[in-house]
Tab-separated table of C-alpha atoms in Angstrom:
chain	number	residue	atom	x	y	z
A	1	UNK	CA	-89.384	-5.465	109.723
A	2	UNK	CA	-86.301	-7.761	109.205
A	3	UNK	CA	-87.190	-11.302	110.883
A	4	UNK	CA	-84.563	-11.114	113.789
A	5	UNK	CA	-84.928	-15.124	114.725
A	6	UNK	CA	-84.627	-15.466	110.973
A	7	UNK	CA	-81.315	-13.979	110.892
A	8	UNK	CA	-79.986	-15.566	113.947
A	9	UNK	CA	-81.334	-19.141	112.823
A	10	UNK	CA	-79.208	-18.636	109.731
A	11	UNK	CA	-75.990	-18.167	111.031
A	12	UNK	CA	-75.873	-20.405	113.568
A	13	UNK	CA	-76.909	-22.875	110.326
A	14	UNK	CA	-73.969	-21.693	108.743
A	15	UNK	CA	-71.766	-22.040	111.725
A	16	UNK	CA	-72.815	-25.192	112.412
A	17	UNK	CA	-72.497	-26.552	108.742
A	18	UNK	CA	-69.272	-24.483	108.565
A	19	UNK	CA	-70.501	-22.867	105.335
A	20	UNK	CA	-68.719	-19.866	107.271
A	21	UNK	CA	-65.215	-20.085	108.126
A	22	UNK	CA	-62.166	-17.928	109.305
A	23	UNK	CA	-62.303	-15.534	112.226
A	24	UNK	CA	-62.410	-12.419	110.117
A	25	UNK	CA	-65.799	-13.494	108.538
A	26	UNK	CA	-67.123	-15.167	111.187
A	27	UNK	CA	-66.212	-12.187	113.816
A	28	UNK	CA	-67.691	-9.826	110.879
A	29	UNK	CA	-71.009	-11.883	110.438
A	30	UNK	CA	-71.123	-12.299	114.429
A	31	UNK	CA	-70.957	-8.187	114.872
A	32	UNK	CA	-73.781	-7.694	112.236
A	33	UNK	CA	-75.913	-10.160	113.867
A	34	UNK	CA	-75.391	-8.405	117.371
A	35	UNK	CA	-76.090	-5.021	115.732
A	36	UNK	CA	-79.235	-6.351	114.007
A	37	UNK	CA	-79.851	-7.613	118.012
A	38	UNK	CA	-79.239	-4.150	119.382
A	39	UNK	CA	-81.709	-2.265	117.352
A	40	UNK	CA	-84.459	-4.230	116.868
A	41	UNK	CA	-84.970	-5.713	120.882
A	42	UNK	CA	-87.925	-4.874	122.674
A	43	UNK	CA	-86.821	-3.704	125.624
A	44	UNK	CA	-88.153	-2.778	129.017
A	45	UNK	CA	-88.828	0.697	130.481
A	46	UNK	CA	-86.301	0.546	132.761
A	47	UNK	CA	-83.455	-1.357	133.306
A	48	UNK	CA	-82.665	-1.356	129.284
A	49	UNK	CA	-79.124	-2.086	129.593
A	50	UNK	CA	-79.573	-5.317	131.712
A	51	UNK	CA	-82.068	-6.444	129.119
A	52	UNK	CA	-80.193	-5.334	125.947
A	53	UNK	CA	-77.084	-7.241	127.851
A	54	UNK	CA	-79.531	-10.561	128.414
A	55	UNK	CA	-80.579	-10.309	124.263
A	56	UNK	CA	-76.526	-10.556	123.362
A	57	UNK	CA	-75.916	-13.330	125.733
A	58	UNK	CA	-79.076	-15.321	124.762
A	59	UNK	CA	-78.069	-15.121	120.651
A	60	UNK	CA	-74.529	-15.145	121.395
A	61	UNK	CA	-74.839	-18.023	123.421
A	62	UNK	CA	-76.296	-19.901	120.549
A	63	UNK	CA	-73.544	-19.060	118.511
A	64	UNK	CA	-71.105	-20.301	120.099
A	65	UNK	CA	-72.462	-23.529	120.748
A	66	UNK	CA	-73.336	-23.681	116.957
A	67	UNK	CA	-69.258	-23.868	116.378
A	68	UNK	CA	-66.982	-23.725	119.217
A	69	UNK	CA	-63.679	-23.854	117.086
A	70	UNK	CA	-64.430	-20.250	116.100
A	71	UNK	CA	-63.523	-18.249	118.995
A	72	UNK	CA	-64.084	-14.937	117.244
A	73	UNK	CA	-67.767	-15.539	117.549
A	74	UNK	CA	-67.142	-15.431	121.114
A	75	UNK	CA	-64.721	-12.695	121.114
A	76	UNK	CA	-67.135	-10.688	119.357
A	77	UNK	CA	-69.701	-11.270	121.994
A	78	UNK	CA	-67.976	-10.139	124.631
A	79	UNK	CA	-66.405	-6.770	122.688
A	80	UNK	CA	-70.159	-6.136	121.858
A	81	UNK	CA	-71.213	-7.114	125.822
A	82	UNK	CA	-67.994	-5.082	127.019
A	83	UNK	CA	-69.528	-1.993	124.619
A	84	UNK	CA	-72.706	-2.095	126.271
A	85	UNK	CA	-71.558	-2.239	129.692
A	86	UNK	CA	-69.170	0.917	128.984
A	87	UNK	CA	-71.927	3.024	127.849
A	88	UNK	CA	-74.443	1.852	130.349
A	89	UNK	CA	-71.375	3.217	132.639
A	90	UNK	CA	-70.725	6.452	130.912
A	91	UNK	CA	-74.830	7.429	130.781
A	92	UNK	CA	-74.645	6.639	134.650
A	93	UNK	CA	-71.815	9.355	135.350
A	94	UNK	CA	-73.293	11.891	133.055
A	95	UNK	CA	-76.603	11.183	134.643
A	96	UNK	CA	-75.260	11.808	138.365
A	97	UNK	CA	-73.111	14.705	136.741
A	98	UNK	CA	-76.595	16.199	135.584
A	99	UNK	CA	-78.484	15.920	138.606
A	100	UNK	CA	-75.655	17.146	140.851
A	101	UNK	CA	-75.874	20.260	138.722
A	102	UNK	CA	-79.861	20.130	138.898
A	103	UNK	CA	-79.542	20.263	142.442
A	104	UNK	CA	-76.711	22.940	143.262
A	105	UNK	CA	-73.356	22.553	141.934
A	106	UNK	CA	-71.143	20.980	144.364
A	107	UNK	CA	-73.491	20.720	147.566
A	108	UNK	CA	-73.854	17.139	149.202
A	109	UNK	CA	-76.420	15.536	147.681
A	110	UNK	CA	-78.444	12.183	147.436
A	111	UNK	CA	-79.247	10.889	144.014
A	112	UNK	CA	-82.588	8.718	143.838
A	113	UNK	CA	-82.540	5.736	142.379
A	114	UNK	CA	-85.695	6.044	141.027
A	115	UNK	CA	-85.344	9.400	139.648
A	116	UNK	CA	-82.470	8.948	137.574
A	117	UNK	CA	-83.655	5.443	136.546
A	118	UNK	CA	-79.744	4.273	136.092
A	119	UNK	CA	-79.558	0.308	135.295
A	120	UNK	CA	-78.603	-2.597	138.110
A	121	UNK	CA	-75.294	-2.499	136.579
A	122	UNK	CA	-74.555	1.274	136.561
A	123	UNK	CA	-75.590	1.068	140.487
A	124	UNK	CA	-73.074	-1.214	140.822
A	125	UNK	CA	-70.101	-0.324	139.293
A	126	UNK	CA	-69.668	3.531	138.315
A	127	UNK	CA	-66.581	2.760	137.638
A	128	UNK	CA	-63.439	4.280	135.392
A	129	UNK	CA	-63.707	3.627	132.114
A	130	UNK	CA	-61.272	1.336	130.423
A	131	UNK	CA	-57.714	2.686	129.124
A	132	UNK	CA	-58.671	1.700	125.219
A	133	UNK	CA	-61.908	4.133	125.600
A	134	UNK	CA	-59.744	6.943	127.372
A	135	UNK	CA	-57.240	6.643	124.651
A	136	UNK	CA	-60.237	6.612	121.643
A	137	UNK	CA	-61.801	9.902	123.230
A	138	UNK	CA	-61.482	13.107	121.496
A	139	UNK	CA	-58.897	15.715	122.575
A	140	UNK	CA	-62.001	17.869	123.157
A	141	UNK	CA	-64.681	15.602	124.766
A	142	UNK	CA	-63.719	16.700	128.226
A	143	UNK	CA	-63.817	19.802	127.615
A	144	UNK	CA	-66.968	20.310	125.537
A	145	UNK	CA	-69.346	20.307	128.429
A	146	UNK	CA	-67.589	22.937	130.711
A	147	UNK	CA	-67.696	26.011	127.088
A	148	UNK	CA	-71.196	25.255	126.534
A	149	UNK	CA	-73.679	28.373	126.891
A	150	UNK	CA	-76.258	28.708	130.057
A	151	UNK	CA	-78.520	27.674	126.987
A	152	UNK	CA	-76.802	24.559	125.822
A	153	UNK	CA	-76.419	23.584	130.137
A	154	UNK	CA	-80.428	23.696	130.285
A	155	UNK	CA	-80.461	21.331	127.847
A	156	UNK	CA	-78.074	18.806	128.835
A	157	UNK	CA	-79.171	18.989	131.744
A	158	UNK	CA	-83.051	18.816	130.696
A	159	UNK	CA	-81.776	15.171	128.244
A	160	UNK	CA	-79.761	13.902	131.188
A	161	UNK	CA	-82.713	13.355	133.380
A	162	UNK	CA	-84.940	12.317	130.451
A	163	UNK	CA	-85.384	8.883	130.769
A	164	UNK	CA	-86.891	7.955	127.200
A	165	UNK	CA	-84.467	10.614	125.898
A	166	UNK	CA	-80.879	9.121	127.952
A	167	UNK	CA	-82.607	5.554	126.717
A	168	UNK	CA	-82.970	6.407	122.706
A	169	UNK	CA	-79.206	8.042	123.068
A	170	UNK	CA	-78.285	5.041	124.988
A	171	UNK	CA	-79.077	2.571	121.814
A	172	UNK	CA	-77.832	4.863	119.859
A	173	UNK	CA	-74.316	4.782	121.250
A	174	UNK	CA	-74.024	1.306	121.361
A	175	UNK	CA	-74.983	0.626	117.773
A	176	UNK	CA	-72.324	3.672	116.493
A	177	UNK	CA	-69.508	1.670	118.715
A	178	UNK	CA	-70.592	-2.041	116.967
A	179	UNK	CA	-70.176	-0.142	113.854
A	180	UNK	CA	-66.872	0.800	114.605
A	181	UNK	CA	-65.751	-2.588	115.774
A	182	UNK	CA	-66.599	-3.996	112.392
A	183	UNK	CA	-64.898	-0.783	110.258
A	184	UNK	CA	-61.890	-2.380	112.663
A	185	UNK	CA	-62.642	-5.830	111.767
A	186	UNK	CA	-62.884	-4.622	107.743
A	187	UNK	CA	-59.764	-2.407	108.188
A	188	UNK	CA	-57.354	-4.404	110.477
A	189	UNK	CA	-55.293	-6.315	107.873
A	190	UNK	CA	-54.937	-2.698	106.337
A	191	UNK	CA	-53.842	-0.710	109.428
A	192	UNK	CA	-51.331	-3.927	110.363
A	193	UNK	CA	-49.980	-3.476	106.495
A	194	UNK	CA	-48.295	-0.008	107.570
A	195	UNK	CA	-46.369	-0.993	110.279
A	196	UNK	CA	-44.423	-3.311	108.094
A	197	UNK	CA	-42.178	-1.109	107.107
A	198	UNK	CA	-40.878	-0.777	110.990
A	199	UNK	CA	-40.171	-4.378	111.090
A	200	UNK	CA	-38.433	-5.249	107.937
A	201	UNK	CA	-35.948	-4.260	106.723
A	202	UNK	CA	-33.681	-4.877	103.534
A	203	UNK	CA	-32.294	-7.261	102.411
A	204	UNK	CA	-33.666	-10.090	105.200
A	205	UNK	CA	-34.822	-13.438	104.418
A	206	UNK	CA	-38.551	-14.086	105.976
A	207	UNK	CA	-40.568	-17.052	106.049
A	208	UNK	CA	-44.222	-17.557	106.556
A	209	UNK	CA	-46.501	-20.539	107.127
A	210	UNK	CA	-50.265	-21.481	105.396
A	211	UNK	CA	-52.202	-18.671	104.113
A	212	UNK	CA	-53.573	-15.428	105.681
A	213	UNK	CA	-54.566	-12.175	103.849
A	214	UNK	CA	-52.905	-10.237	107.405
A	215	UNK	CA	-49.600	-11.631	106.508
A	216	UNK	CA	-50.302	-10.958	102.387
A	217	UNK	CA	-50.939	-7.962	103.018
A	218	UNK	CA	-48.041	-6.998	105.530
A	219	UNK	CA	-45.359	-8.502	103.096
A	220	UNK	CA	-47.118	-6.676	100.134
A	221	UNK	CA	-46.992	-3.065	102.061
A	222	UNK	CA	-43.490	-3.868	102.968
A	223	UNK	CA	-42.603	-4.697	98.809
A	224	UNK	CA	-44.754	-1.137	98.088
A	225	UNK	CA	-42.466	0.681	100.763
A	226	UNK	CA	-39.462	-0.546	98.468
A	227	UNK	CA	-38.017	-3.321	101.199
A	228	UNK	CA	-36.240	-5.599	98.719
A	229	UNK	CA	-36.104	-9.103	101.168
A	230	UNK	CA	-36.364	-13.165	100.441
A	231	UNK	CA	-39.570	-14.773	100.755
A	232	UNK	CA	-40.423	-18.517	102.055
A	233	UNK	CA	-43.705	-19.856	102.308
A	234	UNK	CA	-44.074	-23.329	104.005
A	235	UNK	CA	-46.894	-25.054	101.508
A	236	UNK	CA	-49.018	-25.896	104.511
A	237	UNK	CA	-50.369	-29.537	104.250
A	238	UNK	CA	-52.832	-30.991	103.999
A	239	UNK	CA	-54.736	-28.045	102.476
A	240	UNK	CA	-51.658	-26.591	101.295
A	241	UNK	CA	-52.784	-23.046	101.916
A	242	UNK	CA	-49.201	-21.562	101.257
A	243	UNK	CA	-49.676	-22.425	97.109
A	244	UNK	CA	-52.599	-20.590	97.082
A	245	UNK	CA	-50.206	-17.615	99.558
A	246	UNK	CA	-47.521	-17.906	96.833
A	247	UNK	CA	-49.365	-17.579	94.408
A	248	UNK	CA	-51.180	-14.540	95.541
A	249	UNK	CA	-47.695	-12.565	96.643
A	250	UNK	CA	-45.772	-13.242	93.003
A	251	UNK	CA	-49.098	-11.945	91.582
A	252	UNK	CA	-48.239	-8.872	93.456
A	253	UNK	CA	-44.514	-8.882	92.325
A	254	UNK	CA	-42.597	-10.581	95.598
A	255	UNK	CA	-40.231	-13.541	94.865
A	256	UNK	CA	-41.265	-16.300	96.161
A	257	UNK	CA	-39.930	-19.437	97.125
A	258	UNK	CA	-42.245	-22.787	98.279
A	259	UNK	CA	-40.820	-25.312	100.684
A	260	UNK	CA	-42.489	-28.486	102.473
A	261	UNK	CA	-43.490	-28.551	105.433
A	262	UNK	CA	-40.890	-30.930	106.754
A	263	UNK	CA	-37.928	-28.859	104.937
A	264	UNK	CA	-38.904	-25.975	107.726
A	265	UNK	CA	-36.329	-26.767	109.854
A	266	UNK	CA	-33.527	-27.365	107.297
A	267	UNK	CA	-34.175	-24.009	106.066
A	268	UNK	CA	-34.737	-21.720	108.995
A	269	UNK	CA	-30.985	-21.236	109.218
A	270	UNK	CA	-31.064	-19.020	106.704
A	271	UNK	CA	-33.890	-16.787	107.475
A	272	UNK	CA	-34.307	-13.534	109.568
A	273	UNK	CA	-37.977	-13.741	110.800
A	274	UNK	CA	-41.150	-15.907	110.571
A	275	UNK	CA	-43.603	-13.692	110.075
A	276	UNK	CA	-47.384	-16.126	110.700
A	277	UNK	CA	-51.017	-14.843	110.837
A	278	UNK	CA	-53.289	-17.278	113.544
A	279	UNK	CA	-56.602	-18.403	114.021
A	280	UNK	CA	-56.858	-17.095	117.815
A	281	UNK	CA	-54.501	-15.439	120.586
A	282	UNK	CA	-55.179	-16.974	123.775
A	283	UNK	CA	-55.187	-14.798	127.052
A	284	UNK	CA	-51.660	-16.096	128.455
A	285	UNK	CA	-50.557	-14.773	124.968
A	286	UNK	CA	-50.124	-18.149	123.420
A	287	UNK	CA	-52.032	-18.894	119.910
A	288	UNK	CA	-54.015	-21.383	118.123
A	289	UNK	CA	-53.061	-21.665	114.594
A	290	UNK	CA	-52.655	-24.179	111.392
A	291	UNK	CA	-51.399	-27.221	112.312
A	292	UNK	CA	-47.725	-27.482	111.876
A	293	UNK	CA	-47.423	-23.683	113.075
A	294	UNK	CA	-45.849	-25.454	116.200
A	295	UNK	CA	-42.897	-26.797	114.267
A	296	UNK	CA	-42.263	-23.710	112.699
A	297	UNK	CA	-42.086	-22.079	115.964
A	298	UNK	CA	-39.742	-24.640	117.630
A	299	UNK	CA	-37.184	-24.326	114.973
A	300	UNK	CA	-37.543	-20.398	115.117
A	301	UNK	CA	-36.811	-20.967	118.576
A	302	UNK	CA	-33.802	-23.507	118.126
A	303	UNK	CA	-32.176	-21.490	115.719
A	304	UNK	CA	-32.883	-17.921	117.643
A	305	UNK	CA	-35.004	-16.340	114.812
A	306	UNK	CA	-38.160	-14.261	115.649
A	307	UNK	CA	-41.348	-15.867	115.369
A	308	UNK	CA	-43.619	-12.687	115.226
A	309	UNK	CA	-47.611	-12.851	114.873
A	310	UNK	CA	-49.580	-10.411	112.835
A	311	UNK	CA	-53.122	-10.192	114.066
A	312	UNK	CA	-56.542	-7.935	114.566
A	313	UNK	CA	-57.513	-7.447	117.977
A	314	UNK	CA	-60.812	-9.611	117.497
A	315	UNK	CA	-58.813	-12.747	117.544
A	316	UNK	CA	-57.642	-11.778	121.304
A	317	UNK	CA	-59.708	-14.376	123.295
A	318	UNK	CA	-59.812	-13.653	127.176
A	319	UNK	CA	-60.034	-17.417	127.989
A	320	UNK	CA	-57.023	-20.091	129.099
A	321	UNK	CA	-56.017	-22.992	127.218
A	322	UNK	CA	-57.504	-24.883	129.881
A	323	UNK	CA	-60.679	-24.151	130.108
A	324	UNK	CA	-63.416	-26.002	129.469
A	325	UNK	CA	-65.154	-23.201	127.447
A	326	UNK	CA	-61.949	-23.578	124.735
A	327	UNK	CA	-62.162	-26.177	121.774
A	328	UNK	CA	-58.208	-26.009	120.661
A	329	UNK	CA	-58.522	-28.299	118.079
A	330	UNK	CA	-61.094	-30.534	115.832
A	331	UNK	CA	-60.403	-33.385	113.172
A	332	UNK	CA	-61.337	-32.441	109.766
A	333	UNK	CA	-61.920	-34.942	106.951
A	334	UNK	CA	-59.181	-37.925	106.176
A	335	UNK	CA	-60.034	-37.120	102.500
A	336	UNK	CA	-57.735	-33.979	102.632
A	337	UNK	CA	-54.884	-36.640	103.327
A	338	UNK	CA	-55.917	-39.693	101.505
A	339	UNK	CA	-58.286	-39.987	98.720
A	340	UNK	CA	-61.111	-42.487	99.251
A	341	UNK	CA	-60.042	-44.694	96.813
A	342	UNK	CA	-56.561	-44.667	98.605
A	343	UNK	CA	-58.269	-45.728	101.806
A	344	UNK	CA	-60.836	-48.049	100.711
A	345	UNK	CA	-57.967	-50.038	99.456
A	346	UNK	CA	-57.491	-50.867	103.355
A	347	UNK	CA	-60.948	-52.167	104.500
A	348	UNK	CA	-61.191	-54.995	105.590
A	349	UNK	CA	-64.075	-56.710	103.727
A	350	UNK	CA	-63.686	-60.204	105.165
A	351	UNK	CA	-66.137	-58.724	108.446
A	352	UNK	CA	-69.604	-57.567	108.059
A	353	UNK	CA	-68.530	-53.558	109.643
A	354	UNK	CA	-65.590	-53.433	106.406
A	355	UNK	CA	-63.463	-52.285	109.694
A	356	UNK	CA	-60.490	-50.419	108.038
A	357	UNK	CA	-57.231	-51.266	108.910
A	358	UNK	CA	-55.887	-47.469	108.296
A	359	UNK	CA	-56.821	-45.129	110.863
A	360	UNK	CA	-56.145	-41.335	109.275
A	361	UNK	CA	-55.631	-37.982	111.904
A	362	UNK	CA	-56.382	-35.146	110.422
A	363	UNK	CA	-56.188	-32.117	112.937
A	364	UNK	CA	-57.102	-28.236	111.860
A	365	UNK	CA	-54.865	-26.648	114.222
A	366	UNK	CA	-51.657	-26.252	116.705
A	367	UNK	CA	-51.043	-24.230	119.913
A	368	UNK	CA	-47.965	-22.457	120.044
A	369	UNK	CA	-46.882	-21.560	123.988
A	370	UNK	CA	-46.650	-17.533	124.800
A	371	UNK	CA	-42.370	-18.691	125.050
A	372	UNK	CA	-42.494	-19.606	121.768
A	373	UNK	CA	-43.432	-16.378	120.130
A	374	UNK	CA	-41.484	-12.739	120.181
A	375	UNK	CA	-43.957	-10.196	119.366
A	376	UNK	CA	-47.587	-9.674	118.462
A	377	UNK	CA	-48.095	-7.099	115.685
A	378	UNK	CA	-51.642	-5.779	115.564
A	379	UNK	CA	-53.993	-2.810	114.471
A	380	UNK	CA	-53.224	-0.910	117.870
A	381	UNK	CA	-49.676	-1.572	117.841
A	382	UNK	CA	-47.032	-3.895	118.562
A	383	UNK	CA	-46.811	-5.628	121.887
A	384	UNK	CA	-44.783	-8.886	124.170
A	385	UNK	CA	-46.958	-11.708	124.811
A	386	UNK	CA	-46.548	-10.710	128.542
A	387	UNK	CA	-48.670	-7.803	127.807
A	388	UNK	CA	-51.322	-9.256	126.024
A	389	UNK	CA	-53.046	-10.077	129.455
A	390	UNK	CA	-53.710	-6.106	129.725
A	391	UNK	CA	-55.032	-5.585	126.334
A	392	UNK	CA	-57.560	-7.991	126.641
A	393	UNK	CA	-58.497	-6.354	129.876
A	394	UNK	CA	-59.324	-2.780	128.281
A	395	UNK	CA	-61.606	-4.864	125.733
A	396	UNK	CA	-63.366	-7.506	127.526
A	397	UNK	CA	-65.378	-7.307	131.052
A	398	UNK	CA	-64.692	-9.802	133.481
A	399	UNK	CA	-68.117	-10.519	133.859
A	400	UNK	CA	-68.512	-12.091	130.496
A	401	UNK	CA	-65.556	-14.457	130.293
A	402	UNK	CA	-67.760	-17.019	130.392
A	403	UNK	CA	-71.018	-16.988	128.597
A	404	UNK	CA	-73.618	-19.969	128.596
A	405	UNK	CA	-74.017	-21.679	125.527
A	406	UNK	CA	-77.528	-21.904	124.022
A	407	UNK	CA	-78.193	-25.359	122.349
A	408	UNK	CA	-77.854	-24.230	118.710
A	409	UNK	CA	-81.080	-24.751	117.057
């Protein structure tokens, strides 16, 4: 048996110590976790969902406060809270569905609480499920239950008011639907890649900011598709993440050119698009992102060029950039701008603290306003910022905007 508070312990370790950064690896890790969580709970005889749902907010909880600047984790939580509420929703329909047939078709009826043993939640709220789940249905689902024999009906019907055997199906469910929210969160960058060849086109000039294997891979598809088009990439200080881009796309065969930062706006005359990957979309459909993405996105603006985002749906956050629960930004180390020697030439040693007389900022990120960007381009499609509001509706439950953060221990 796997140590559960073993594996939870780690990560938030990891978070915390940022041995674990980026929200594709930190969403992926996150979703594991959760999994691991969802199959190995002890949970009640009844009531499992409200339990299984108090185990994800308790771990989750803890990672969140382990590293706030890594929204995914929290994003994650709240797919994998939104997942369990769904299902707990769906067994409570087919549940009254089977007893209604138990009992006589379409006579009036009174189900028992007791007897069909359906969670607090699915009391509640049987409500419709969300548009993304209607959507991800099979053409045949709804129709499956209405050919099955007299044989197959006794059955159902027998499961559906089988507590142990609706509970085992129940878990069951849940952990097949985390497993295909990580597949997503493997596969995004992938499924983004073929829509590139819908958005451009030949012989354009496109420039991109820092470094992000969405936007690699997205300018890559678009060279494989035979799109012949000019290529900046904005180096990306102080890290300078856009070498290490560069680097990576004239492996692949694109030609690419590297400007500074500050030559941006000199140079976004000539270009067609800015095509930028982000650390987070925000719920009014602005984004966090590498500092200096702001810049870029004001001269896009200034010189009417589209600034369009490339992004998997487990960086949509369903939080404000006003609330309290949102850490926009954190100061990294001054020795990615200045070397120590550089700075220790500017203590001053004549008082006892060595007080420095150079102070040195160093945030990780920007936040570009909804206004600011043109389009979102992710693994379900392509969509206005205005919409993004709706999306994160059909994957998040209102319920669990805001989870309580566990002291990370």
């Amino acid at each position: 048996m796997v140590d559960l508070q073993g594996l939870v312990n780690e990560l938030v370790s990891k978070l915390r110590r940022r041995k674990v950064e980026g929200s594709r690896a930190t969403a992926r890790l996150t979703a594991e976790l959760l999994r691991s969580v969802i199959s190995q709970s002890k949970l009640p005889a009844t009531n499992q969902p409200a339990a299984l749902i108090d185990a994800v907010r308790d771990v989750g909880g803890k990672l969140i406060a382990a590293n706030p600047i890594e929204l995914a984790v929290g994003n994650i939580v709240r797919r994998v809270l939104h997942i369990i509420r769904e299902e707990d929703h769906s067994n409570a329909r087919d549940a009254v569905e089977g007893f209604r047939l138990s009992v006589g078709g379409d006579n009036d009826y009174i189900v028992e609480q007791d007897h069909l043993n359906l969670s607090v939640a699915a009391q509640s709220s049987l409500c419709r499920p969300s548009l993304h789940s209607l959507l991800e249905r099979s053409p045949n689902s709804a129709t499956t239950y209405f050919t099955a024999t007299s044989e197959d009906d006794s059955e159902e019907k027998r499961k559906s008011l089988d507590p142990i055997a609706r509970s085992l199906e129940f878990r069951r469910k849940v952990i097949s639907a985390v497993n295909d929210l990580i597949e997503d969160i493997n596969t995004c960058h992938l499924v983004i890649a073929e829509l590139a060849v819908e958005h451009i086109h030949p012989n354009e000039v496109i420039l991109t900011f820092g470094h992000s294997r969405t936007v690699k891979e997205f300018l890559c598809a678009a060279r494989e598709k035979k799109r012949s088009f000019g290529l900046f990439v904005a180096e990306g200080a102080p890290k300078y993440q856009g070498h290490l881009l560069a680097k990576e796309l004239a492996a692949r065969g694109l030609q690419t050119t590297v400007i500074t930062d500050s030559a941006v706006f000199a140079m976004i005359s000539r270009v067609n698009m800015v095509i930028v990957g982000v650390h987070a979309v925000m719920a009014n459909g602005g984004v966090i992102g590498p500092v200096g993405l702001n810049m870029v996105a004001l001269a896009a603006q200034k010189h009417a060029v589209p600034f369009v985002v490339v992004t998997g749906t487990h960086k949509l956050c369903p939080l404000y950039p006003n609330n309290p629960e949102v850490s926009l930004n954190e100061m990294r180390s001054p020795s990615e701008v200045l070397s120590f020697e550089e700075f220790s030439d500017c203590m001053d040693y004549r008082i006892g603290t060595g007080a420095p007389q150079l102070h040195v900022v160093n945030p990780a990120f920007d936040y570009v306003p909804p206004e600011l960007v043109s389009l979102f381009i992710t693994d379900i499609g392509g969509y206005y910022p205005s919409y993004m509001y709706r999306l994160i509706a059909d994957y998040y439950s209102s319920d669990d905007v805001v989870i309580q953060q566990k002291p990370a221990s």
